[in-house]
CSV table of C-alpha atoms in Angstrom, one decimal:
chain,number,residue,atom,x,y,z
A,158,UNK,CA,0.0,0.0,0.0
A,159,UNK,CA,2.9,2.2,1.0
A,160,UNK,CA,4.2,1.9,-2.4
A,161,UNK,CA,1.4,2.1,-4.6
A,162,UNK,CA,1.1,6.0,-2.9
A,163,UNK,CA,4.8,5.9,-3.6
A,164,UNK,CA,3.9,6.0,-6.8
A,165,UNK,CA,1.0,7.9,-6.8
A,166,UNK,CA,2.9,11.2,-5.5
A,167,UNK,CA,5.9,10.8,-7.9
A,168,UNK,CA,5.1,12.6,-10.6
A,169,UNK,CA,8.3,10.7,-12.6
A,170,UNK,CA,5.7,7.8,-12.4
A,171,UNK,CA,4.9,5.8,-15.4
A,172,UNK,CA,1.6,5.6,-16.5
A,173,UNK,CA,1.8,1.6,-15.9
A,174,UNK,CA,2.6,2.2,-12.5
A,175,UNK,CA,0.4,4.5,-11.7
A,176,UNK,CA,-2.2,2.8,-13.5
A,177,UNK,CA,-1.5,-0.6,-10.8
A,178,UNK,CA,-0.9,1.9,-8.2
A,179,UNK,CA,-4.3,3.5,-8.6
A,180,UNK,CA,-6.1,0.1,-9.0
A,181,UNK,CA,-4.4,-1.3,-5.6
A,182,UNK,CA,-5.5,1.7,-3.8
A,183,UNK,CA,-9.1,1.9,-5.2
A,184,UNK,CA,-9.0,-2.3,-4.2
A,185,UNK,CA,-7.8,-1.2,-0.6
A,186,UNK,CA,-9.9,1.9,-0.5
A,187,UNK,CA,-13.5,-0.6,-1.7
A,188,UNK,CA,-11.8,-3.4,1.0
A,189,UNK,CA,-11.7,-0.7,3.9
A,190,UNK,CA,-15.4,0.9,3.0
A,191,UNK,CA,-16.9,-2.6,3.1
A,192,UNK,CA,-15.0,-3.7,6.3
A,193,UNK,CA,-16.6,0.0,7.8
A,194,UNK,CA,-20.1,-1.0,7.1
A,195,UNK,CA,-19.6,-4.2,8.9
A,196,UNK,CA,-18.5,-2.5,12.1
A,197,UNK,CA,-21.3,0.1,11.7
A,198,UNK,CA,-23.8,-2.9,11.7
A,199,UNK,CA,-22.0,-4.6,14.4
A,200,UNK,CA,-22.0,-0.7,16.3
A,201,UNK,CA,-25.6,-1.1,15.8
A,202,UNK,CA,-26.5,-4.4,16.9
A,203,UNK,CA,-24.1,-3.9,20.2
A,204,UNK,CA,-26.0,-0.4,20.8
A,205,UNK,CA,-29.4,-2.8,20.8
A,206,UNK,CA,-28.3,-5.8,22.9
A,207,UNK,CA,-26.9,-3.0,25.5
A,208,UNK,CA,-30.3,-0.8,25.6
A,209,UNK,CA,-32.2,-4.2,25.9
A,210,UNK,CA,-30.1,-5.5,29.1
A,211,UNK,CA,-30.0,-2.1,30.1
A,212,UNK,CA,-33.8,-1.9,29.8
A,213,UNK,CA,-33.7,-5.5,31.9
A,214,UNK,CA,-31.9,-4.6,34.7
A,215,UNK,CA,-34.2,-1.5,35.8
A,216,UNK,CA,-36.7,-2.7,38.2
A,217,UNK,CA,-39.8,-2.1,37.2
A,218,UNK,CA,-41.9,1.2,38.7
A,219,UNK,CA,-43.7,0.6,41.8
A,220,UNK,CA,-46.7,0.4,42.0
């Protein structure tokens, strides 16, 4: 990854190499996205589960 924006700020770079560069960034760029919606859903789902024991621990009004 490190190399690939090597590359990408050399402006002595080939157009092949940037060309790879580019597509091995956008791959890790799409790869990072899609692992950042999983951990939003996971956020989610770990907000739920904690209001729901939260909700089960309060005793109930009296009454």
């Amino acid at each position: 990854m490190l190399e690939s924006l090597d590359v990408l700020a050399d402006p002595a770079s080939d157009a092949g190499r940037e060309r790879a560069a580019r597509e091995h960034v956008g791959q890790v760029y799409a790869d990072a996205e899609h692992r950042l919606a999983d951990l939003r859903r996971t956020t989610v789902r770990a907000e739920e589960l904690t209001a729901s024991l939260r909700e089960a621990m309060t005793p109930p009004p009296p009454g």
